[in-house]
Short mmCIF file of N, CA, C and O in Angstrom, two decimals:
data_model
loop_
_atom_site.label_atom_id
_atom_site.label_comp_id
_atom_site.label_asym_id
_atom_site.label_seq_id
_atom_site.Cartn_x
_atom_site.Cartn_y
_atom_site.Cartn_z
N MET A 1330 -30.09 18.36 -112.22
CA MET A 1330 -30.98 17.97 -113.42
C MET A 1330 -31.94 17.04 -113.05
O MET A 1330 -31.60 15.94 -112.63
N PRO A 1331 -33.08 17.31 -113.13
CA PRO A 1331 -34.30 16.41 -112.95
C PRO A 1331 -34.36 15.05 -113.76
O PRO A 1331 -33.94 15.21 -115.00
N CYS A 1332 -34.65 14.08 -113.21
CA CYS A 1332 -34.59 12.71 -114.00
C CYS A 1332 -35.96 12.63 -114.67
O CYS A 1332 -37.01 12.31 -113.88
N PRO A 1333 -36.15 12.82 -115.93
CA PRO A 1333 -37.68 12.82 -116.38
C PRO A 1333 -38.36 11.44 -116.45
O PRO A 1333 -39.39 11.33 -116.18
N ALA A 1334 -37.55 10.34 -116.58
CA ALA A 1334 -38.17 8.91 -116.42
C ALA A 1334 -38.75 8.83 -115.10
O ALA A 1334 -39.63 8.19 -114.62
N ALA A 1335 -37.94 9.28 -114.08
CA ALA A 1335 -38.32 9.02 -112.49
C ALA A 1335 -39.52 9.93 -112.34
O ALA A 1335 -40.43 9.62 -111.57
N ALA A 1336 -39.62 10.98 -113.02
CA ALA A 1336 -40.74 12.13 -112.77
C ALA A 1336 -41.86 11.44 -113.33
O ALA A 1336 -43.01 11.59 -112.81
N ARG A 1337 -41.66 10.86 -114.39
CA ARG A 1337 -43.07 10.20 -115.23
C ARG A 1337 -43.55 8.88 -114.37
O ARG A 1337 -44.65 8.78 -114.18
N ARG A 1338 -42.53 8.03 -113.97
CA ARG A 1338 -42.86 6.93 -113.22
C ARG A 1338 -43.45 7.11 -111.92
O ARG A 1338 -44.31 6.42 -111.40
N GLY A 1339 -42.75 7.92 -111.10
CA GLY A 1339 -43.06 8.01 -109.59
C GLY A 1339 -44.53 8.51 -109.39
O GLY A 1339 -45.00 9.56 -109.74
N GLY A 1340 -45.32 7.67 -108.82
CA GLY A 1340 -46.63 7.82 -108.29
C GLY A 1340 -47.61 8.34 -109.45
O GLY A 1340 -48.62 8.85 -109.15
N ASP A 1341 -47.18 8.17 -110.63
CA ASP A 1341 -48.09 8.34 -111.81
C ASP A 1341 -48.55 9.82 -111.93
O ASP A 1341 -49.66 10.00 -112.54
N ARG A 1342 -47.80 10.79 -111.38
CA ARG A 1342 -48.14 12.00 -111.44
C ARG A 1342 -46.86 12.69 -111.90
O ARG A 1342 -45.86 12.60 -111.13
N PRO A 1343 -46.84 13.73 -112.60
CA PRO A 1343 -45.67 14.56 -112.84
C PRO A 1343 -45.13 15.24 -111.52
O PRO A 1343 -46.03 15.90 -110.88
N GLY A 1344 -43.95 15.23 -111.53
CA GLY A 1344 -43.23 16.16 -110.38
C GLY A 1344 -42.79 15.32 -109.18
O GLY A 1344 -42.05 15.58 -108.46
N HIS A 1345 -43.56 14.13 -108.79
CA HIS A 1345 -43.37 13.32 -107.58
C HIS A 1345 -42.05 12.75 -107.47
O HIS A 1345 -41.23 12.76 -106.50
N GLY A 1346 -41.59 12.20 -108.62
CA GLY A 1346 -40.25 11.39 -108.54
C GLY A 1346 -39.17 12.49 -109.06
O GLY A 1346 -37.95 12.18 -108.92
N GLY A 1347 -39.51 13.74 -109.41
CA GLY A 1347 -38.45 14.62 -109.81
C GLY A 1347 -37.49 14.93 -108.78
O GLY A 1347 -36.22 15.11 -109.01
N HIS A 1348 -37.95 15.12 -107.66
CA HIS A 1348 -36.84 15.38 -106.62
C HIS A 1348 -35.93 14.49 -106.25
O HIS A 1348 -34.82 14.54 -105.94
N VAL A 1349 -36.46 13.12 -106.42
CA VAL A 1349 -35.73 12.01 -106.20
C VAL A 1349 -34.55 11.96 -107.23
O VAL A 1349 -33.48 11.72 -106.98
N GLY A 1350 -34.91 12.26 -108.49
CA GLY A 1350 -33.86 12.39 -109.45
C GLY A 1350 -32.70 13.45 -109.29
O GLY A 1350 -31.65 13.44 -109.38
N ILE A 1351 -33.26 14.57 -108.76
CA ILE A 1351 -32.46 15.79 -108.29
C ILE A 1351 -31.41 15.23 -107.16
O ILE A 1351 -30.32 15.69 -107.24
N THR A 1352 -31.94 14.56 -106.33
CA THR A 1352 -31.06 14.02 -105.19
C THR A 1352 -29.86 13.29 -105.72
O THR A 1352 -28.77 13.43 -105.24
N VAL A 1353 -30.07 12.55 -106.68
CA VAL A 1353 -29.06 11.81 -107.32
C VAL A 1353 -28.00 12.95 -107.93
O VAL A 1353 -26.57 12.55 -107.72
N GLY A 1354 -28.26 13.94 -108.48
CA GLY A 1354 -27.50 14.85 -109.03
C GLY A 1354 -26.78 14.64 -110.17
O GLY A 1354 -27.25 13.73 -110.96
N ASP A 1355 -25.78 15.30 -110.39
CA ASP A 1355 -25.09 15.20 -111.74
C ASP A 1355 -23.99 14.04 -111.77
O ASP A 1355 -23.49 13.67 -112.74
N ASN A 1356 -23.88 13.31 -110.61
CA ASN A 1356 -23.07 12.17 -110.52
C ASN A 1356 -23.64 10.86 -110.13
O ASN A 1356 -23.36 10.44 -108.90
N PRO A 1357 -24.48 10.24 -110.83
CA PRO A 1357 -25.16 9.03 -110.42
C PRO A 1357 -24.35 7.85 -110.09
O PRO A 1357 -24.74 6.81 -109.52
N GLU A 1358 -22.99 7.94 -110.65
CA GLU A 1358 -22.02 6.85 -110.67
C GLU A 1358 -21.50 6.58 -109.19
O GLU A 1358 -21.17 5.67 -109.00
N ARG A 1359 -21.93 7.68 -108.37
CA ARG A 1359 -21.53 7.37 -106.91
C ARG A 1359 -22.39 6.51 -106.10
O ARG A 1359 -21.91 5.98 -105.09
N LEU A 1360 -23.51 6.19 -106.73
CA LEU A 1360 -24.50 5.20 -106.16
C LEU A 1360 -24.12 3.99 -106.74
O LEU A 1360 -24.43 3.61 -107.75
N HIS A 1361 -23.72 3.06 -105.93
CA HIS A 1361 -23.27 1.63 -106.33
C HIS A 1361 -24.22 0.39 -106.14
O HIS A 1361 -24.19 -0.51 -106.82
N SER A 1362 -25.52 0.93 -105.42
CA SER A 1362 -26.52 -0.11 -105.15
C SER A 1362 -27.77 0.41 -104.59
O SER A 1362 -27.71 1.57 -104.34
N GLU A 1363 -28.68 -0.28 -104.63
CA GLU A 1363 -30.05 0.12 -104.13
C GLU A 1363 -29.92 0.46 -102.81
O GLU A 1363 -30.65 1.60 -102.39
N ALA A 1364 -29.23 -0.16 -101.99
CA ALA A 1364 -28.89 0.25 -100.52
C ALA A 1364 -28.48 1.69 -100.36
O ALA A 1364 -28.94 2.28 -99.48
N SER A 1365 -27.38 1.93 -101.12
CA SER A 1365 -26.84 3.29 -101.05
C SER A 1365 -27.86 4.37 -101.49
O SER A 1365 -27.89 5.49 -100.85
N PHE A 1366 -28.60 4.00 -102.47
CA PHE A 1366 -29.70 5.11 -103.05
C PHE A 1366 -30.69 5.34 -101.73
O PHE A 1366 -31.16 6.38 -101.54
N ALA A 1367 -31.26 4.09 -101.21
CA ALA A 1367 -32.18 4.19 -100.04
C ALA A 1367 -31.61 4.92 -98.99
O ALA A 1367 -32.31 5.56 -98.43
N ALA A 1368 -30.54 4.62 -98.46
CA ALA A 1368 -29.70 5.51 -97.49
C ALA A 1368 -29.63 7.10 -97.78
O ALA A 1368 -29.95 7.75 -96.99
N LEU A 1369 -29.52 7.36 -99.18
CA LEU A 1369 -29.35 8.69 -99.56
C LEU A 1369 -30.94 9.41 -99.39
O LEU A 1369 -30.90 10.49 -99.04
N CYS A 1370 -31.82 8.68 -99.74
CA CYS A 1370 -33.14 9.17 -99.69
C CYS A 1370 -33.84 8.97 -98.15
O CYS A 1370 -34.84 9.54 -98.10
N GLY A 1371 -32.98 8.34 -97.33
CA GLY A 1371 -33.57 8.20 -96.07
C GLY A 1371 -34.64 7.20 -95.79
O GLY A 1371 -35.59 7.21 -94.94
N VAL A 1372 -34.63 6.14 -96.65
CA VAL A 1372 -35.70 4.92 -96.51
C VAL A 1372 -34.92 3.68 -96.33
O VAL A 1372 -35.71 2.77 -96.44
N SER A 1373 -33.75 3.61 -95.85
CA SER A 1373 -33.14 2.37 -95.55
C SER A 1373 -33.57 1.95 -94.21
O SER A 1373 -33.74 2.74 -93.22
N PRO A 1374 -33.84 0.67 -94.06
CA PRO A 1374 -34.36 0.19 -92.82
C PRO A 1374 -33.27 0.22 -91.67
O PRO A 1374 -32.18 0.12 -91.97
N VAL A 1375 -33.67 0.64 -90.47
CA VAL A 1375 -32.71 0.66 -89.37
C VAL A 1375 -33.37 -0.46 -88.27
O VAL A 1375 -34.57 -0.39 -87.93
N GLU A 1376 -32.71 -1.41 -87.87
CA GLU A 1376 -33.06 -2.27 -86.73
C GLU A 1376 -33.12 -1.68 -85.59
O GLU A 1376 -32.42 -0.77 -85.05
N ARG A 1377 -34.39 -2.14 -84.85
CA ARG A 1377 -34.67 -1.37 -83.62
C ARG A 1377 -35.34 -2.54 -82.84
O ARG A 1377 -36.29 -3.27 -83.28
N SER A 1378 -34.98 -2.57 -81.48
CA SER A 1378 -35.77 -3.67 -80.76
C SER A 1378 -36.15 -3.13 -79.61
O SER A 1378 -35.50 -2.19 -78.88
N SER A 1379 -37.10 -3.60 -78.77
CA SER A 1379 -37.60 -3.18 -77.45
C SER A 1379 -37.90 -4.38 -76.76
O SER A 1379 -39.02 -4.78 -77.13
N GLY A 1380 -36.99 -4.84 -75.79
CA GLY A 1380 -37.50 -5.97 -75.06
C GLY A 1380 -37.57 -7.24 -75.94
O GLY A 1380 -36.64 -7.51 -76.62
N ARG A 1381 -38.65 -7.83 -76.09
CA ARG A 1381 -38.80 -9.00 -76.96
C ARG A 1381 -39.23 -8.77 -78.43
O ARG A 1381 -39.14 -9.53 -79.23
N ARG A 1382 -39.67 -7.67 -78.62
CA ARG A 1382 -40.23 -7.32 -79.94
C ARG A 1382 -38.89 -6.63 -80.78
O ARG A 1382 -38.31 -5.85 -80.27
N GLN A 1383 -38.73 -7.22 -81.92
CA GLN A 1383 -37.79 -6.71 -82.90
C GLN A 1383 -38.41 -6.24 -84.17
O GLN A 1383 -39.35 -6.73 -84.63
N PHE A 1384 -38.13 -5.00 -84.48
CA PHE A 1384 -38.75 -4.35 -85.60
C PHE A 1384 -37.65 -3.50 -86.34
O PHE A 1384 -36.72 -3.12 -85.80
N ARG A 1385 -38.19 -2.91 -87.42
CA ARG A 1385 -37.41 -1.91 -88.20
C ARG A 1385 -38.12 -0.69 -88.45
O ARG A 1385 -39.33 -0.62 -88.33
N ARG A 1386 -37.26 0.49 -88.43
CA ARG A 1386 -37.94 1.62 -88.75
C ARG A 1386 -37.17 2.28 -89.87
O ARG A 1386 -36.14 1.93 -90.23
N LEU A 1387 -37.66 3.42 -90.44
CA LEU A 1387 -37.08 4.25 -91.55
C LEU A 1387 -35.82 5.05 -90.75
O LEU A 1387 -35.85 5.42 -89.74
N ASN A 1388 -34.78 4.97 -91.71
CA ASN A 1388 -33.68 5.94 -91.40
C ASN A 1388 -34.17 7.23 -91.26
O ASN A 1388 -35.02 7.83 -92.18
N ARG A 1389 -33.89 8.23 -90.23
CA ARG A 1389 -34.15 9.53 -90.27
C ARG A 1389 -33.31 10.51 -91.02
O ARG A 1389 -33.30 11.72 -90.92
N GLY A 1390 -32.09 9.77 -91.48
CA GLY A 1390 -31.13 10.64 -92.00
C GLY A 1390 -31.55 10.91 -93.66
O GLY A 1390 -32.45 10.47 -93.83
N GLY A 1391 -30.47 11.23 -94.33
CA GLY A 1391 -30.69 11.48 -95.77
C GLY A 1391 -31.43 12.69 -96.13
O GLY A 1391 -31.67 13.50 -95.31
N ASP A 1392 -31.76 12.61 -97.57
CA ASP A 1392 -32.30 13.94 -98.02
C ASP A 1392 -33.80 13.80 -97.64
O ASP A 1392 -34.47 13.17 -98.05
N ARG A 1393 -34.19 14.82 -96.75
CA ARG A 1393 -35.59 14.82 -96.42
C ARG A 1393 -36.54 15.31 -97.49
O ARG A 1393 -37.74 14.61 -97.51
N GLN A 1394 -36.16 15.97 -98.44
CA GLN A 1394 -37.05 16.25 -99.67
C GLN A 1394 -37.31 15.06 -100.59
O GLN A 1394 -38.45 14.75 -101.05
N ALA A 1395 -36.24 14.23 -100.67
CA ALA A 1395 -36.43 13.03 -101.44
C ALA A 1395 -37.25 12.13 -100.83
O ALA A 1395 -38.12 11.34 -101.33
N ASN A 1396 -37.17 12.02 -99.33
CA ASN A 1396 -37.98 11.00 -98.59
C ASN A 1396 -39.35 11.57 -98.78
O ASN A 1396 -40.31 10.63 -98.91
N ALA A 1397 -39.57 13.08 -98.72
CA ALA A 1397 -41.10 13.36 -98.92
C ALA A 1397 -41.62 13.04 -100.20
O ALA A 1397 -42.79 12.64 -100.32
N ALA A 1398 -40.68 13.13 -101.38
CA ALA A 1398 -41.22 12.68 -102.63
C ALA A 1398 -41.67 11.34 -102.56
O ALA A 1398 -42.65 11.00 -103.31
N LEU A 1399 -40.79 10.49 -102.05
CA LEU A 1399 -41.13 9.04 -101.94
C LEU A 1399 -42.39 8.73 -101.43
O LEU A 1399 -43.32 7.98 -101.58
N HIS A 1400 -42.74 9.74 -100.23
CA HIS A 1400 -43.99 9.41 -99.43
C HIS A 1400 -45.13 9.94 -100.11
O HIS A 1400 -46.15 9.20 -100.34
N ARG A 1401 -44.97 10.86 -101.15
CA ARG A 1401 -46.02 11.21 -101.93
C ARG A 1401 -46.36 10.22 -103.09
O ARG A 1401 -47.44 10.08 -103.41
N ILE A 1402 -45.24 9.57 -103.54
CA ILE A 1402 -45.40 8.47 -104.53
C ILE A 1402 -46.09 7.26 -103.87
O ILE A 1402 -47.14 6.79 -104.54
N VAL A 1403 -45.83 6.81 -102.80
CA VAL A 1403 -46.45 5.91 -102.11
C VAL A 1403 -47.94 6.13 -101.73
O VAL A 1403 -48.78 5.38 -102.09
N PHE A 1404 -48.44 7.27 -101.23
CA PHE A 1404 -49.69 7.68 -101.00
C PHE A 1404 -50.52 7.83 -102.27
O PHE A 1404 -51.63 7.60 -102.26
N THR A 1405 -49.95 8.35 -103.31
CA THR A 1405 -50.76 8.40 -104.64
C THR A 1405 -50.82 6.93 -104.98
O THR A 1405 -52.05 6.66 -105.68
N ARG A 1406 -49.78 6.14 -105.10
CA ARG A 1406 -50.00 4.68 -105.41
C ARG A 1406 -51.22 4.12 -104.61
O ARG A 1406 -51.99 3.21 -105.23
N LEU A 1407 -51.22 4.19 -103.32
CA LEU A 1407 -52.12 3.60 -102.43
C LEU A 1407 -53.65 4.15 -102.90
O LEU A 1407 -54.60 3.36 -102.59
N ARG A 1408 -53.72 5.34 -103.42
CA ARG A 1408 -55.11 5.78 -103.86
C ARG A 1408 -55.39 5.20 -105.21
O ARG A 1408 -56.61 5.00 -105.61
N VAL A 1409 -54.55 4.91 -106.15
CA VAL A 1409 -54.85 4.84 -107.38
C VAL A 1409 -54.36 3.42 -108.11
O VAL A 1409 -55.05 3.01 -109.04
N ASP A 1410 -53.31 2.90 -107.64
CA ASP A 1410 -52.73 1.65 -108.04
C ASP A 1410 -53.33 0.36 -107.54
O ASP A 1410 -53.21 0.26 -106.35
N PRO A 1411 -53.98 -0.47 -108.42
CA PRO A 1411 -54.58 -1.56 -107.68
C PRO A 1411 -53.69 -2.58 -107.16
O PRO A 1411 -53.85 -3.43 -106.08
N ARG A 1412 -52.47 -2.66 -107.73
CA ARG A 1412 -51.44 -3.68 -107.07
C ARG A 1412 -50.95 -3.15 -105.89
O ARG A 1412 -50.73 -4.13 -104.99
N THR A 1413 -50.75 -2.00 -105.67
CA THR A 1413 -50.35 -1.38 -104.39
C THR A 1413 -51.51 -1.63 -103.50
O THR A 1413 -51.26 -1.87 -102.19
N GLN A 1414 -52.73 -1.43 -103.69
CA GLN A 1414 -53.78 -1.62 -102.82
C GLN A 1414 -53.91 -2.96 -102.34
O GLN A 1414 -54.15 -3.37 -101.33
N ASP A 1415 -53.69 -4.09 -103.38
CA ASP A 1415 -53.74 -5.32 -102.91
C ASP A 1415 -52.65 -5.68 -102.12
O ASP A 1415 -52.80 -6.62 -101.14
N TYR A 1416 -51.35 -5.14 -102.38
CA TYR A 1416 -50.25 -5.51 -101.53
C TYR A 1416 -50.73 -5.13 -99.92
O TYR A 1416 -50.42 -5.65 -99.05
N TYR A 1417 -51.06 -3.81 -99.82
CA TYR A 1417 -51.52 -3.03 -98.44
C TYR A 1417 -52.51 -4.01 -98.09
O TYR A 1417 -52.40 -4.35 -96.67
N GLU A 1418 -53.60 -4.57 -98.53
CA GLU A 1418 -54.69 -5.33 -98.03
C GLU A 1418 -53.92 -6.79 -97.56
O GLU A 1418 -54.36 -7.32 -96.45
N ARG A 1419 -53.04 -7.26 -98.36
CA ARG A 1419 -52.57 -8.61 -97.90
C ARG A 1419 -51.69 -8.37 -96.57
O ARG A 1419 -51.55 -9.25 -95.79
N ARG A 1420 -50.73 -7.18 -96.62
CA ARG A 1420 -49.94 -7.07 -95.34
C ARG A 1420 -50.92 -6.79 -94.27
O ARG A 1420 -50.31 -7.16 -93.01
N ILE A 1421 -52.08 -6.11 -94.46
CA ILE A 1421 -52.89 -5.81 -93.15
C ILE A 1421 -53.30 -7.14 -92.61
O ILE A 1421 -53.38 -7.45 -91.39
N LYS A 1422 -53.73 -8.15 -93.59
CA LYS A 1422 -54.10 -9.39 -93.08
C LYS A 1422 -53.08 -10.20 -92.42
O LYS A 1422 -53.32 -10.93 -91.64
N GLU A 1423 -51.80 -9.81 -92.75
CA GLU A 1423 -50.65 -10.55 -92.10
C GLU A 1423 -50.38 -9.93 -90.58
O GLU A 1423 -49.56 -10.46 -90.12
N GLY A 1424 -50.90 -9.08 -90.47
CA GLY A 1424 -50.85 -8.30 -89.08
C GLY A 1424 -49.92 -7.02 -89.06
O GLY A 1424 -49.45 -6.63 -88.02
N LYS A 1425 -49.37 -6.57 -90.19
CA LYS A 1425 -48.61 -5.55 -90.23
C LYS A 1425 -49.30 -4.24 -90.04
O LYS A 1425 -50.42 -4.07 -90.25
N THR A 1426 -48.61 -3.23 -89.41
CA THR A 1426 -49.17 -1.93 -89.06
C THR A 1426 -49.07 -0.95 -90.49
O THR A 1426 -48.19 -1.43 -91.47
N ARG A 1427 -49.84 0.05 -90.55
CA ARG A 1427 -49.77 1.02 -91.73
C ARG A 1427 -48.40 1.49 -91.69
O ARG A 1427 -47.93 1.55 -93.09
N ARG A 1428 -47.77 1.82 -90.68
CA ARG A 1428 -46.44 2.30 -90.66
C ARG A 1428 -45.39 1.47 -91.33
O ARG A 1428 -44.47 1.72 -92.15
N GLU A 1429 -45.52 0.14 -91.01
CA GLU A 1429 -44.58 -0.90 -91.53
C GLU A 1429 -44.72 -1.02 -92.98
O GLU A 1429 -43.87 -1.03 -93.75
N ILE A 1430 -46.09 -1.09 -93.38
CA ILE A 1430 -46.40 -1.29 -94.83
C ILE A 1430 -45.96 -0.15 -95.64
O ILE A 1430 -45.33 -0.19 -96.69
N VAL A 1431 -45.99 1.19 -95.23
CA VAL A 1431 -45.51 2.36 -95.91
C VAL A 1431 -43.98 2.33 -95.98
O VAL A 1431 -43.44 2.60 -96.96
N ARG A 1432 -43.38 1.88 -95.00
CA ARG A 1432 -41.70 1.66 -94.93
C ARG A 1432 -41.41 0.85 -96.15
O ARG A 1432 -40.55 1.02 -96.76
N CYS A 1433 -42.16 -0.24 -96.11
CA CYS A 1433 -41.75 -1.31 -97.15
C CYS A 1433 -42.12 -0.77 -98.64
O CYS A 1433 -41.22 -0.86 -99.56
N LEU A 1434 -43.14 -0.03 -98.75
CA LEU A 1434 -43.42 0.74 -100.04
C LEU A 1434 -42.48 1.70 -100.40
O LEU A 1434 -42.24 1.94 -101.61
N LYS A 1435 -42.02 2.43 -99.44
CA LYS A 1435 -41.02 3.65 -99.80
C LYS A 1435 -39.89 2.99 -100.27
O LYS A 1435 -39.08 3.42 -101.21
N ARG A 1436 -39.47 1.90 -99.60
CA ARG A 1436 -38.14 1.19 -100.09
C ARG A 1436 -38.33 0.59 -101.51
O ARG A 1436 -37.49 0.74 -102.35
N TYR A 1437 -39.57 -0.02 -101.82
CA TYR A 1437 -39.82 -0.53 -102.98
C TYR A 1437 -39.75 0.69 -104.22
O TYR A 1437 -39.20 0.53 -105.38
N ALA A 1438 -40.48 1.68 -103.73
CA ALA A 1438 -40.54 2.95 -104.74
C ALA A 1438 -39.04 3.42 -105.00
O ALA A 1438 -38.63 3.75 -105.93
N ALA A 1439 -38.15 3.60 -104.11
CA ALA A 1439 -36.73 3.94 -104.04
C ALA A 1439 -36.11 2.94 -105.07
O ALA A 1439 -35.26 3.38 -105.86
N ARG A 1440 -36.18 1.70 -104.86
CA ARG A 1440 -35.79 0.71 -105.67
C ARG A 1440 -35.98 0.97 -107.26
O ARG A 1440 -35.12 0.78 -108.07
N GLU A 1441 -37.28 1.23 -107.66
CA GLU A 1441 -37.78 1.46 -108.88
C GLU A 1441 -37.14 2.67 -109.52
O GLU A 1441 -36.59 2.64 -110.54
N VAL A 1442 -36.93 3.70 -108.66
CA VAL A 1442 -36.39 4.94 -109.11
C VAL A 1442 -34.86 4.70 -109.34
O VAL A 1442 -34.33 5.25 -110.37
N PHE A 1443 -34.36 3.97 -108.50
CA PHE A 1443 -32.83 3.68 -108.52
C PHE A 1443 -32.53 3.02 -110.04
O PHE A 1443 -31.68 3.62 -110.69
N HIS A 1444 -33.27 2.08 -110.30
CA HIS A 1444 -33.22 1.42 -111.59
C HIS A 1444 -33.48 2.35 -112.80
O HIS A 1444 -32.74 2.17 -113.75
N LEU A 1445 -34.45 3.31 -112.64
CA LEU A 1445 -34.61 4.19 -113.67
C LEU A 1445 -33.43 5.19 -113.96
O LEU A 1445 -33.21 5.47 -114.95
N VAL A 1446 -32.99 5.71 -112.78
CA VAL A 1446 -31.63 6.27 -112.89
C VAL A 1446 -30.51 5.65 -113.46
O VAL A 1446 -29.79 6.34 -114.28
N LYS A 1447 -30.37 4.60 -113.12
CA LYS A 1447 -29.26 3.72 -113.59
C LYS A 1447 -29.42 3.68 -115.07
O LYS A 1447 -28.36 3.62 -115.93
N GLN A 1448 -30.57 3.31 -115.50
CA GLN A 1448 -30.79 3.20 -117.24
C GLN A 1448 -30.48 4.44 -117.88
O GLN A 1448 -30.02 4.39 -119.09
N LEU A 1449 -30.59 5.70 -117.12
CA LEU A 1449 -30.45 6.94 -117.87
C LEU A 1449 -28.88 7.25 -117.66
O LEU A 1449 -28.62 8.32 -118.38
N GLN A 1450 -28.13 6.49 -116.74
CA GLN A 1450 -26.75 6.79 -116.79
C GLN A 1450 -25.97 6.59 -118.10
O GLN A 1450 -25.92 5.50 -118.64
N PRO A 1451 -25.09 7.58 -118.37
CA PRO A 1451 -24.58 7.23 -119.69
C PRO A 1451 -23.22 6.26 -119.56
O PRO A 1451 -22.95 6.11 -118.43
N ALA A 1452 -23.06 5.66 -120.68
CA ALA A 1452 -21.97 4.71 -120.58
C ALA A 1452 -20.56 5.18 -120.25
O ALA A 1452 -20.22 6.23 -120.59
N PRO A 1453 -19.78 4.53 -119.40
CA PRO A 1453 -18.38 5.08 -119.11
C PRO A 1453 -17.50 5.26 -120.33
O PRO A 1453 -17.69 4.35 -121.17
N ARG A 1454 -16.88 6.36 -120.38
CA ARG A 1454 -15.89 6.55 -121.62
C ARG A 1454 -14.58 5.76 -121.21
O ARG A 1454 -14.12 5.74 -120.36
N SER A 1455 -14.22 5.45 -122.48
CA SER A 1455 -12.78 4.77 -122.41
C SER A 1455 -11.74 5.56 -122.65
O SER A 1455 -11.81 6.40 -123.64
#
């Protein structure tokens, strides 16, 4: 069942966050933290190093359609959201690459969707 709040919030366009809500499925209680949701969507960081340079890359596992939905959310926000554009410019000045910035923005978008899904989760029955 799609998550209507996630669909409204994600990327400010209907449908972008919908698949992320579908990824959670009928049992959102299985997600205990933002990190588990990020891993499920394939946006959790993976440590990687090469010689002297240490960096992170995105997890290639997880639901690829949810990852694609987060990608669309990020690029829509880069086009229309002034806060995201300011963040992008600030990180560019810090010397980050576009790929690193998009990785951070995807994780941030996943965090927002996770909190929306948790709000919609029904209270446990006694």
